[in-house]
XYZ file of C-alpha atoms in Angstrom:
707
model
C 127.124 0.513 106.982
C 127.132 -1.534 103.779
C 123.405 -2.037 103.418
C 122.651 1.666 102.985
C 123.383 1.395 99.276
C 120.489 -1.003 98.852
C 117.904 0.973 100.811
C 115.110 2.551 98.782
C 113.282 4.632 101.304
C 111.362 7.839 101.016
C 110.352 9.762 104.113
C 107.637 12.283 103.317
C 107.058 14.807 106.093
C 105.134 17.524 104.316
C 103.759 16.077 101.102
C 102.311 12.832 99.810
C 101.949 11.308 96.368
C 103.709 14.167 94.600
C 103.626 13.763 90.848
C 107.275 13.973 89.876
C 107.659 13.905 86.102
C 110.889 14.969 84.493
C 112.261 13.902 81.139
C 115.932 13.043 81.605
C 118.298 12.956 78.636
C 120.028 9.646 79.274
C 122.408 9.886 76.342
C 123.595 13.228 77.688
C 123.874 11.752 81.194
C 126.111 8.980 79.857
C 128.257 11.448 77.916
C 128.752 13.753 80.914
C 129.542 10.802 83.157
C 132.278 9.720 80.754
C 133.543 13.316 80.579
C 133.770 13.384 84.363
C 135.656 10.088 84.502
C 138.040 11.164 81.736
C 138.824 14.395 83.582
C 139.468 12.459 86.777
C 141.733 10.013 84.928
C 143.690 12.791 83.243
C 144.244 14.678 86.458
C 145.032 11.702 88.692
C 147.312 9.761 86.364
C 149.038 12.596 84.517
C 148.475 16.162 85.684
C 148.950 15.652 89.425
C 152.152 13.695 88.840
C 153.446 16.411 86.501
C 152.553 19.146 89.024
C 150.160 20.736 86.542
C 147.322 20.176 89.022
C 148.075 20.744 92.701
C 144.681 20.020 94.308
C 142.598 17.140 92.994
C 139.374 15.630 94.328
C 137.922 12.736 92.365
C 134.155 12.569 91.939
C 134.046 8.885 91.006
C 130.968 7.316 92.534
C 129.323 10.681 93.212
C 129.095 11.518 89.535
C 125.940 9.787 88.245
C 123.519 11.217 90.800
C 125.007 14.708 90.433
C 124.616 14.648 86.667
C 121.011 13.503 86.977
C 120.385 16.299 89.449
C 122.090 18.854 87.220
C 119.549 18.321 84.459
C 116.827 19.667 86.772
C 118.479 23.041 87.357
C 116.716 24.808 84.522
C 115.135 27.877 86.125
C 115.949 31.347 84.862
C 116.918 32.419 88.381
C 118.112 29.174 89.969
C 121.259 29.079 92.075
C 123.640 26.308 93.071
C 126.292 26.122 95.744
C 128.483 23.067 95.748
C 131.745 21.955 97.248
C 135.048 20.518 96.084
C 133.523 17.284 94.696
C 130.736 18.918 92.674
C 132.258 19.066 89.186
C 129.919 16.447 87.639
C 126.919 18.599 88.531
C 128.510 21.574 86.803
C 129.326 19.490 83.739
C 125.657 18.567 83.552
C 124.787 22.258 83.751
C 127.015 23.130 80.795
C 130.518 23.603 82.210
C 132.919 23.106 79.255
C 135.688 20.577 79.932
C 138.263 23.133 78.818
C 137.216 25.637 81.457
C 137.183 22.905 84.088
C 140.783 22.093 83.190
C 141.796 25.744 83.020
C 140.600 26.060 86.588
C 142.305 22.952 87.943
C 145.494 23.780 85.994
C 145.458 27.353 87.390
C 145.357 28.900 83.930
C 143.977 32.192 82.683
C 140.340 31.643 81.760
C 139.443 29.494 84.733
C 137.067 30.565 87.462
C 139.604 32.730 89.261
C 142.544 33.003 86.870
C 144.685 31.011 89.258
C 143.789 32.887 92.437
C 141.723 30.117 94.019
C 142.001 26.349 93.939
C 140.535 24.878 90.781
C 137.885 22.733 92.439
C 135.942 25.693 93.843
C 133.924 26.676 90.807
C 131.721 29.660 90.098
C 129.609 30.896 87.236
C 127.971 34.326 87.238
C 124.696 34.209 85.356
C 121.518 36.249 85.457
C 119.595 34.424 82.721
C 120.133 30.897 83.978
C 121.453 29.029 86.966
C 124.021 31.000 88.943
C 126.774 28.891 90.474
C 127.949 30.510 93.691
C 131.658 30.910 94.338
C 132.358 27.794 96.340
C 133.913 28.055 99.760
C 136.898 26.121 101.001
C 135.153 25.804 104.359
C 132.998 22.706 104.907
C 129.384 23.674 105.619
C 129.796 27.285 104.536
C 127.785 26.624 101.367
C 124.411 26.118 103.054
C 123.219 29.463 104.425
C 124.053 31.529 101.306
C 121.620 29.344 99.339
C 118.990 30.035 101.996
C 119.597 33.725 101.342
C 119.119 33.223 97.594
C 115.892 31.278 98.188
C 114.626 34.059 100.442
C 115.638 36.596 97.815
C 113.553 34.695 95.258
C 110.488 35.267 97.437
C 111.501 38.899 97.915
C 111.903 39.538 94.180
C 108.555 37.908 93.489
C 106.442 39.300 96.329
C 108.050 42.684 97.076
C 109.623 43.716 93.772
C 106.927 41.964 91.686
C 109.492 40.375 89.357
C 107.885 37.211 87.967
C 111.193 35.955 86.590
C 111.858 34.695 90.111
C 108.530 32.973 90.719
C 109.846 29.426 90.167
C 113.490 30.008 91.190
C 115.064 27.494 93.540
C 118.305 27.162 95.459
C 120.279 23.916 95.411
C 123.085 23.184 97.867
C 125.335 20.137 97.837
C 127.143 18.683 100.820
C 128.678 15.472 101.993
C 127.686 13.467 105.035
C 130.455 15.145 107.043
C 128.991 18.594 106.446
C 125.747 17.764 108.273
C 127.589 18.280 111.558
C 128.400 21.932 110.820
C 126.756 25.090 112.104
C 126.000 26.155 108.556
C 123.928 23.073 107.803
C 121.723 23.415 110.876
C 121.359 27.141 110.507
C 120.262 26.769 106.887
C 117.775 24.058 107.831
C 116.269 26.413 110.396
C 116.019 29.281 107.924
C 114.569 27.180 105.105
C 111.976 25.400 107.238
C 110.799 28.337 109.341
C 110.496 30.529 106.247
C 109.349 27.677 103.943
C 111.901 28.488 101.265
C 112.384 26.712 97.928
C 115.714 25.160 98.894
C 116.934 21.689 98.015
C 119.539 20.175 100.336
C 121.355 17.388 98.490
C 123.451 15.238 100.837
C 125.869 12.824 99.182
C 126.448 10.161 101.810
C 129.574 8.149 101.037
C 130.036 7.068 104.630
C 133.170 9.090 105.334
C 134.315 12.619 106.116
C 137.840 12.092 104.761
C 138.643 9.188 107.114
C 135.990 9.691 109.807
C 132.937 7.404 109.469
C 129.553 9.086 109.194
C 128.534 7.693 112.608
C 130.810 10.363 114.101
C 128.962 13.107 112.192
C 125.395 12.158 113.065
C 123.933 9.449 115.334
C 123.570 6.211 113.410
C 125.244 7.726 110.372
C 121.997 8.595 108.574
C 120.916 12.240 108.587
C 117.630 11.404 106.823
C 116.527 9.112 109.635
C 117.588 11.603 112.304
C 115.580 14.398 110.682
C 112.407 12.363 110.249
C 110.523 14.494 112.788
C 111.897 17.853 111.591
C 108.915 20.116 110.940
C 108.350 21.719 107.557
C 110.882 19.564 105.724
C 110.343 16.828 103.159
C 113.014 14.146 103.472
C 113.822 11.755 100.662
C 116.466 9.041 100.908
C 117.727 6.316 98.634
C 120.457 4.836 96.447
C 122.416 7.280 94.311
C 124.071 4.535 92.279
C 120.848 3.064 90.901
C 119.980 5.085 87.752
C 116.243 4.480 87.850
C 115.860 4.994 91.575
C 118.125 8.045 91.676
C 116.307 9.711 88.792
C 112.904 9.077 90.380
C 113.981 10.512 93.730
C 115.695 13.503 92.147
C 112.579 14.248 90.086
C 110.420 13.948 93.174
C 112.614 16.281 95.223
C 112.839 18.757 92.370
C 109.075 18.818 91.899
C 108.371 19.622 95.553
C 110.938 22.432 95.715
C 110.165 23.930 92.310
C 106.387 23.748 92.313
C 105.348 23.347 95.931
C 107.918 26.003 96.983
C 108.963 23.956 100.019
C 112.351 22.810 101.329
C 113.498 19.246 100.705
C 116.430 17.227 101.996
C 117.496 14.593 99.484
C 120.015 12.078 100.824
C 121.487 9.635 98.329
C 124.071 7.037 99.258
C 127.072 6.896 96.941
C 130.503 5.248 97.068
C 133.654 7.323 97.154
C 135.714 5.209 94.789
C 138.934 7.151 95.353
C 140.570 8.755 98.345
C 139.384 12.072 99.701
C 142.032 13.754 97.558
C 144.866 12.653 95.302
C 147.130 12.273 98.339
C 144.709 10.034 100.266
C 145.622 6.324 100.173
C 142.479 5.193 102.068
C 144.455 3.040 104.504
C 141.647 3.571 107.007
C 139.282 1.448 104.868
C 139.276 -2.328 104.976
C 139.819 -4.295 101.791
C 136.260 -5.574 102.123
C 134.950 -2.022 102.251
C 136.898 -0.995 99.177
C 135.678 -4.065 97.281
C 132.108 -3.321 98.308
C 132.354 0.268 97.066
C 133.823 -0.829 93.745
C 130.884 -3.199 93.316
C 128.585 -0.181 93.602
C 130.273 1.893 90.934
C 127.355 3.670 89.176
C 129.029 3.559 85.743
C 128.420 -0.136 84.988
C 124.986 0.173 86.596
C 124.161 2.965 84.156
C 125.286 0.862 81.211
C 123.155 -2.076 82.296
C 120.142 0.189 82.820
C 120.451 1.866 79.413
C 120.990 -1.360 77.503
C 118.299 -3.283 79.384
C 115.713 -0.585 78.667
C 116.893 -0.232 75.022
C 117.741 3.405 75.570
C 121.199 2.849 74.061
C 122.888 0.071 72.146
C 126.293 -1.377 73.007
C 127.778 0.367 69.969
C 126.258 3.694 70.962
C 127.605 3.315 74.483
C 131.155 2.855 73.177
C 130.710 5.714 70.719
C 129.732 8.044 73.555
C 132.738 6.903 75.568
C 135.049 7.519 72.599
C 133.590 10.969 71.968
C 134.021 11.911 75.622
C 137.668 10.860 75.610
C 138.270 12.864 72.442
C 136.526 15.932 73.869
C 138.648 15.861 77.027
C 141.871 15.387 75.061
C 141.067 18.376 72.860
C 140.110 20.420 75.901
C 143.394 19.537 77.607
C 145.488 20.612 74.624
C 143.745 23.989 74.541
C 143.939 24.456 78.309
C 147.587 23.433 78.440
C 148.419 26.085 75.856
C 146.679 28.833 77.781
C 148.948 31.226 79.712
C 148.981 31.784 83.438
C 147.663 35.071 84.805
C 149.967 38.096 84.866
C 151.502 38.317 88.362
C 151.461 42.115 88.057
C 147.675 42.003 88.443
C 147.495 39.800 91.530
C 146.653 42.696 93.880
C 143.772 43.977 91.757
C 140.068 43.583 92.548
C 140.231 43.476 96.316
C 137.715 46.324 96.241
C 135.601 47.759 93.444
C 137.841 49.536 90.949
C 137.361 52.289 88.368
C 138.597 52.725 84.817
C 140.487 55.680 83.394
C 137.244 57.586 82.878
C 136.159 57.153 86.464
C 133.545 54.553 85.540
C 132.936 51.727 88.004
C 134.241 48.349 86.797
C 131.307 46.211 87.867
C 131.439 42.603 88.954
C 129.417 40.201 86.821
C 127.185 39.026 89.683
C 126.109 40.418 93.020
C 125.010 43.705 94.549
C 122.506 46.331 93.542
C 124.777 48.279 91.187
C 124.194 45.841 88.331
C 120.570 47.026 88.320
C 121.827 50.618 87.862
C 120.072 52.174 90.874
C 119.156 55.848 90.820
C 120.001 57.147 94.265
C 118.656 60.472 95.524
C 121.162 63.355 95.215
C 123.909 63.489 97.812
C 126.553 65.974 98.891
C 128.993 66.740 101.657
C 127.078 69.884 102.576
C 125.491 69.914 106.010
C 121.904 71.147 105.840
C 121.206 70.976 109.524
C 117.772 70.391 110.962
C 117.173 72.187 114.284
C 117.633 70.182 117.443
C 120.400 67.822 118.469
C 119.761 64.103 118.079
C 121.636 61.113 119.386
C 123.378 58.549 117.216
C 120.544 56.040 117.619
C 118.108 58.478 116.030
C 120.599 59.522 113.357
C 121.177 55.937 112.228
C 117.457 55.163 112.303
C 116.626 58.226 110.182
C 119.276 57.234 107.647
C 118.051 53.655 107.422
C 114.498 54.963 107.080
C 115.383 57.285 104.190
C 117.392 54.675 102.322
C 114.716 51.992 102.799
C 112.208 54.419 101.355
C 114.325 55.060 98.252
C 115.907 51.647 97.700
C 113.366 48.845 97.351
C 116.151 46.280 97.138
C 117.324 47.035 100.664
C 116.289 45.032 103.720
C 117.264 45.249 107.398
C 117.315 42.168 109.602
C 118.857 40.408 112.571
C 117.977 39.206 116.036
C 115.266 41.404 117.646
C 115.315 44.101 114.943
C 111.589 43.770 114.161
C 108.866 44.410 116.714
C 111.364 45.192 119.458
C 113.273 47.619 117.248
C 116.668 46.195 118.123
C 118.318 45.777 121.505
C 119.757 49.282 121.023
C 116.442 50.674 119.633
C 118.073 51.637 116.331
C 115.407 49.951 114.154
C 112.442 50.961 116.280
C 109.340 51.458 114.111
C 110.955 50.394 110.833
C 109.165 47.044 110.608
C 105.826 48.728 111.213
C 106.574 51.150 108.389
C 108.133 48.807 105.818
C 106.683 45.408 106.653
C 108.057 42.085 107.782
C 109.592 41.197 104.438
C 111.907 44.197 104.484
C 112.620 44.552 108.220
C 112.571 41.201 109.928
C 113.787 39.092 112.813
C 116.041 36.089 112.313
C 116.873 32.963 114.235
C 119.645 33.226 116.794
C 122.501 32.313 114.492
C 125.091 34.816 113.325
C 126.282 32.239 110.789
C 122.744 32.255 109.400
C 122.417 36.039 109.469
C 125.615 36.689 107.527
C 125.445 33.609 105.274
C 121.883 34.543 104.322
C 123.148 38.061 103.559
C 125.708 36.656 101.139
C 123.035 34.859 99.123
C 120.735 37.864 99.129
C 123.500 40.126 97.845
C 124.394 37.703 95.056
C 120.694 37.805 94.105
C 120.913 41.568 93.581
C 119.593 42.818 96.923
C 121.188 45.060 99.555
C 121.218 43.220 102.878
C 121.794 45.285 106.020
C 122.219 42.667 108.757
C 122.626 43.608 112.400
C 124.991 41.807 114.755
C 123.920 42.816 118.257
C 127.426 42.985 119.709
C 130.875 42.814 118.133
C 131.799 39.590 119.955
C 128.722 37.883 118.498
C 130.205 38.200 115.010
C 132.774 35.518 115.774
C 130.506 32.549 114.868
C 129.968 34.208 111.483
C 133.642 34.843 110.819
C 133.872 32.208 108.084
C 131.003 33.809 106.164
C 132.435 37.287 106.721
C 135.796 36.163 105.380
C 134.156 34.513 102.346
C 132.227 37.704 101.601
C 135.242 39.960 101.879
C 137.523 37.808 99.736
C 134.899 37.024 97.089
C 135.703 39.819 94.658
C 139.429 39.100 94.759
C 139.288 35.302 94.646
C 136.892 35.325 91.660
C 138.840 38.161 89.969
C 135.801 40.448 89.919
C 133.353 37.843 88.647
C 131.401 38.028 91.928
C 131.033 40.494 94.788
C 128.620 40.674 97.715
C 128.215 44.307 98.830
C 126.344 44.738 102.117
C 126.434 46.780 105.317
C 126.942 44.770 108.487
C 125.945 46.870 111.485
C 127.461 45.809 114.767
C 127.691 47.412 118.208
C 130.362 47.129 120.857
C 132.751 49.031 123.053
C 132.711 50.264 126.635
C 129.480 51.461 128.226
C 128.546 52.281 131.828
C 130.339 49.047 132.547
C 132.313 46.588 130.509
C 132.486 42.835 130.037
C 134.316 40.347 127.807
C 131.218 39.633 125.671
C 129.366 42.879 124.918
C 132.107 45.513 125.227
C 134.696 44.229 122.788
C 135.766 46.319 119.807
C 138.509 44.250 118.113
C 137.980 46.274 114.953
C 141.438 45.466 113.651
C 140.264 41.959 112.738
C 138.171 43.370 109.899
C 140.939 45.721 108.838
C 143.164 42.690 108.480
C 140.451 40.743 106.642
C 140.414 40.908 102.857
C 137.881 43.165 101.150
C 136.062 44.791 104.095
C 135.670 48.511 104.661
C 135.432 49.536 108.319
C 133.587 52.660 109.483
C 133.647 53.784 113.126
C 131.698 57.047 113.585
C 132.069 58.967 116.830
C 128.960 61.148 116.573
C 125.499 61.426 115.063
C 126.448 63.651 112.129
C 129.264 61.408 110.963
C 127.098 58.319 111.465
C 124.596 59.713 108.940
C 127.189 60.532 106.303
C 129.196 57.351 106.653
C 126.175 55.063 106.748
C 124.668 56.666 103.658
C 127.937 56.185 101.804
C 128.123 52.539 102.873
C 124.521 51.870 101.798
C 125.235 53.185 98.309
C 128.709 51.742 97.834
C 129.710 48.667 95.853
C 131.836 47.098 98.597
C 130.991 45.268 101.833
C 131.244 47.429 104.952
C 131.466 46.820 108.687
C 129.603 49.733 110.271
C 130.550 49.936 113.946
C 127.998 51.535 116.272
C 129.737 52.285 119.550
C 127.542 51.476 122.552
C 128.571 54.521 124.586
C 128.246 56.921 121.666
C 124.740 55.771 120.709
C 123.222 58.067 123.347
C 126.206 60.058 124.553
C 125.696 63.812 125.036
C 128.977 64.636 123.285
C 127.969 62.546 120.256
C 124.668 64.366 119.738
C 124.505 66.618 116.689
C 121.966 68.293 114.456
C 120.692 65.980 111.718
C 122.785 66.990 108.662
C 120.070 66.280 106.081
C 118.930 63.421 103.866
C 121.528 64.296 101.242
C 124.534 64.238 103.576
C 127.270 61.764 102.689
C 130.890 61.263 103.762
C 133.234 59.351 101.442
C 135.311 56.732 103.219
C 138.957 57.450 103.950
C 138.450 61.108 104.903
C 139.385 62.010 108.460
C 138.133 65.054 110.340
C 140.012 67.631 112.384
C 138.307 68.143 115.744
C 140.887 70.699 116.915
C 143.849 72.344 115.172
C 147.284 72.799 116.641
C 151.001 72.483 116.144
C 152.213 71.033 119.476
C 151.370 67.405 118.722
C 149.085 65.161 116.690
C 146.464 63.008 118.396
C 144.833 60.331 116.215
C 141.814 58.298 117.301
C 138.404 56.991 116.212
C 135.088 55.661 117.488
C 134.416 55.744 121.218
C 137.758 57.358 122.065
C 137.161 60.614 120.181
C 135.058 62.249 122.899
C 137.554 61.310 125.615
C 140.438 62.580 123.511
C 138.578 65.824 122.891
C 138.054 66.333 126.598
C 141.718 65.609 127.258
C 142.798 68.158 124.631
C 140.556 70.821 126.167
C 141.928 70.048 129.624
C 145.527 70.213 128.368
C 145.114 73.778 127.039
C 147.641 72.838 124.358
C 147.340 73.383 120.606
C 146.731 69.817 119.478
C 145.841 68.473 116.043
C 143.054 66.071 117.050
C 142.123 63.808 114.128
C 139.055 61.578 114.087
C 139.802 59.025 111.352
C 136.095 58.082 111.063
C 137.013 55.072 108.887
C 140.018 52.866 109.481
C 139.786 50.934 106.239
C 140.456 52.972 104.268
C 142.120 55.487 106.602
C 143.258 59.039 105.923
C 146.993 58.472 105.799
C 147.612 61.789 104.049
C 145.921 63.847 106.768
C 147.892 62.097 109.505
C 151.251 62.436 107.748
C 150.679 66.114 106.970
C 149.796 66.724 110.598
C 152.939 64.965 111.840
C 155.046 67.036 109.468
C 153.629 70.080 111.242
C 153.667 68.919 114.878
C 156.585 66.435 114.876
C 154.898 64.354 117.584
C 152.052 61.840 117.529
C 149.922 60.020 120.059
C 147.591 57.253 118.854
C 144.673 56.335 121.112
C 142.327 53.400 120.557
C 140.081 51.126 122.582
C 141.240 47.882 121.015
C 144.110 45.952 122.580
C 147.691 47.132 122.263
C 149.303 44.173 120.506
C 148.605 44.276 116.775
C 145.939 46.949 117.230
C 145.361 49.345 114.347
C 147.614 51.891 116.052
C 150.526 49.600 115.230
C 149.686 49.896 111.512
C 149.620 53.688 111.733
C 152.931 53.667 113.625
C 154.529 51.431 110.988
C 153.458 53.723 108.154
C 154.712 56.808 109.981
C 158.024 55.141 110.799
C 158.553 54.644 107.086
C 156.997 57.748 105.534
C 157.381 60.433 108.230
C 160.387 59.260 110.250
C 162.527 62.353 109.679
C 159.733 64.651 110.837
C 159.468 62.998 114.271
C 161.082 64.685 117.274
C 159.871 62.044 119.725
C 158.935 58.360 119.636
C 155.490 57.412 118.321
C 153.279 56.814 121.355
C 150.230 54.598 121.714
C 147.638 54.557 124.485
C 145.263 51.604 124.289
C 143.599 48.855 126.237
C 146.135 46.408 127.679
C 146.044 42.917 126.248
C 143.081 41.813 128.327
C 139.333 41.525 127.831
C 137.140 44.416 128.914
C 136.491 44.111 132.703
C 132.908 44.248 133.970
C 133.157 46.272 137.198
C 133.206 50.009 136.283
C 136.330 50.744 138.317
C 138.232 47.905 136.672
C 136.911 48.918 133.266
C 138.172 52.479 133.590
C 141.486 51.147 134.819
C 141.811 49.335 131.497
C 140.095 51.573 128.935
C 141.833 54.865 128.067
C 140.089 57.672 129.983
C 140.287 61.424 129.506
C 142.627 61.584 132.504
C 145.018 58.986 131.131
C 144.933 60.584 127.678
C 145.699 63.984 129.252
C 148.731 62.559 131.018
C 149.942 60.954 127.797
C 149.571 64.298 125.995
C 151.642 66.062 128.654
C 154.327 63.397 128.623
C 154.660 63.546 124.849
C 154.630 67.348 124.800
C 157.572 67.369 127.176
C 159.518 64.627 125.405
């Protein structure tokens, strides 16, 4: 394990003898290295002990190579995604020490105004390197950078914007992160698409306490990837100033000018514990001594003095100036106030000012480019002939693709095949493979890529074939939804994630799940669940033009169900979210449902011959609380029907609201009819024994009517 710090190896898989010339500012490198060390000292020895910093991750040992690398991120449209130990890189890119301290001290003026931990930085920027909102999840940083790199090609080749022609994406990760799904998914995306993405792996030999041999065979990801196609691999010592700068320049040159992906692995010592609470008892004294001997700070001094780049006096002057700068920054940061607790619930979704103007995020989404959408209205201008939901969704995607050049549709099998549900049939032929394209079989990659594309100003419309398949992408989905809130409206990643699910001619635990309540519970996601072709058009158009991320649920049974067929309502038709629809009017009881249960509820109401207020919510986040409460005030009884499981299903949320806000209008208990707490059974008889059917809904209506 010890000898890796002395290796100077370069594995070149796709290029040879690359001229890598880059003029590094060594005086600035020394200054930023001292700044980084002073910040670490201040936090570790003073601020953590005084509870002014609650999370602290020292970058000692990692700092020199990061600062060298940071000087290369100079493109007008570059992007960087780091992790909790990436502050030195940001300092090299211009992060002021005061703002770094405001973040770690949870003060107003930091990267989230105290909402997120201070080590997950961000910096919205459209005229220089954008620093992505960092994720607290290890490995989650990789695929969003792949999305940005793909967006750079899209902006250049499709939108003809030459400002993106030399843009690159840089992602940082430790040796532990190379075991994650995100790392491998991003490698697949970057190499198969030949994207300008630089993977920088800081190998300190440990993932907290677990040696790197447990993360990858032999503990060296560069060696293991030597035969990986389409990837240049460079490996060496990150503590040697001359060697590190040469390798960084080489990697940068290939990515920036050859437009090819590179993995740069540099070995570095982690001179402190994983965090301020880590005592490193799992390391031997010999290991700790060895790491201290490879501290890059004295190596930098020796290099600069030996090559007459700096004098001894200048070195000490730089150190003194850095200490002074950090002290001044601390005084200013310490005097800054904390954020107003009254505002902590703001910016979950896009908000509007007193004049009805959208309060835009600083980075992400198409609205910053001020798109001019075609006119829209809630008026139905029906075209003759009933169409199914598949056709309705396809026609809507087609129209919006035609009028929004920043929009792209992608996922597994959406291209030549047209999707496993045939929704995207013919769209690739019409709009080309850059706008409608297939992806590798990785939901993590599909959604993570979408995040990066949205931050680059595009509108991604990814498809997840079945609801259950979204689970591997849950970390990315959660990061996307919480992004606006946790950055306090600095960043947002609007997109429309189309996913299918629900009962069909049969069921099964993998393709027939709905579980929509998970995304209602998640921060920052809208959830639309149309029951018919007309509503699918209006809701999808709204989602595609909105400034928030949306889960658009396409129910398998309703995609070609006779009941769900409607006349196409026109290319202008739009339905704002949060507006339910009355299917039938009545005063005997209220029946609330959505998605694949609406048609069965409608049949049950017709069979009951009772005057029932049947409400199709259409969206469940937001949901039309006012319509439901007004109906209950009239009928005094309510039945909630949904396909998701009973326990903690969305019906429980509706029941809780009604118990508080409409309790005195109820003449009978609130009733729910749902799936039991089981997976969807495969055999049709078992499935219909579990899923609410028209017959079971009819019986529930009769029971409630007689209560």
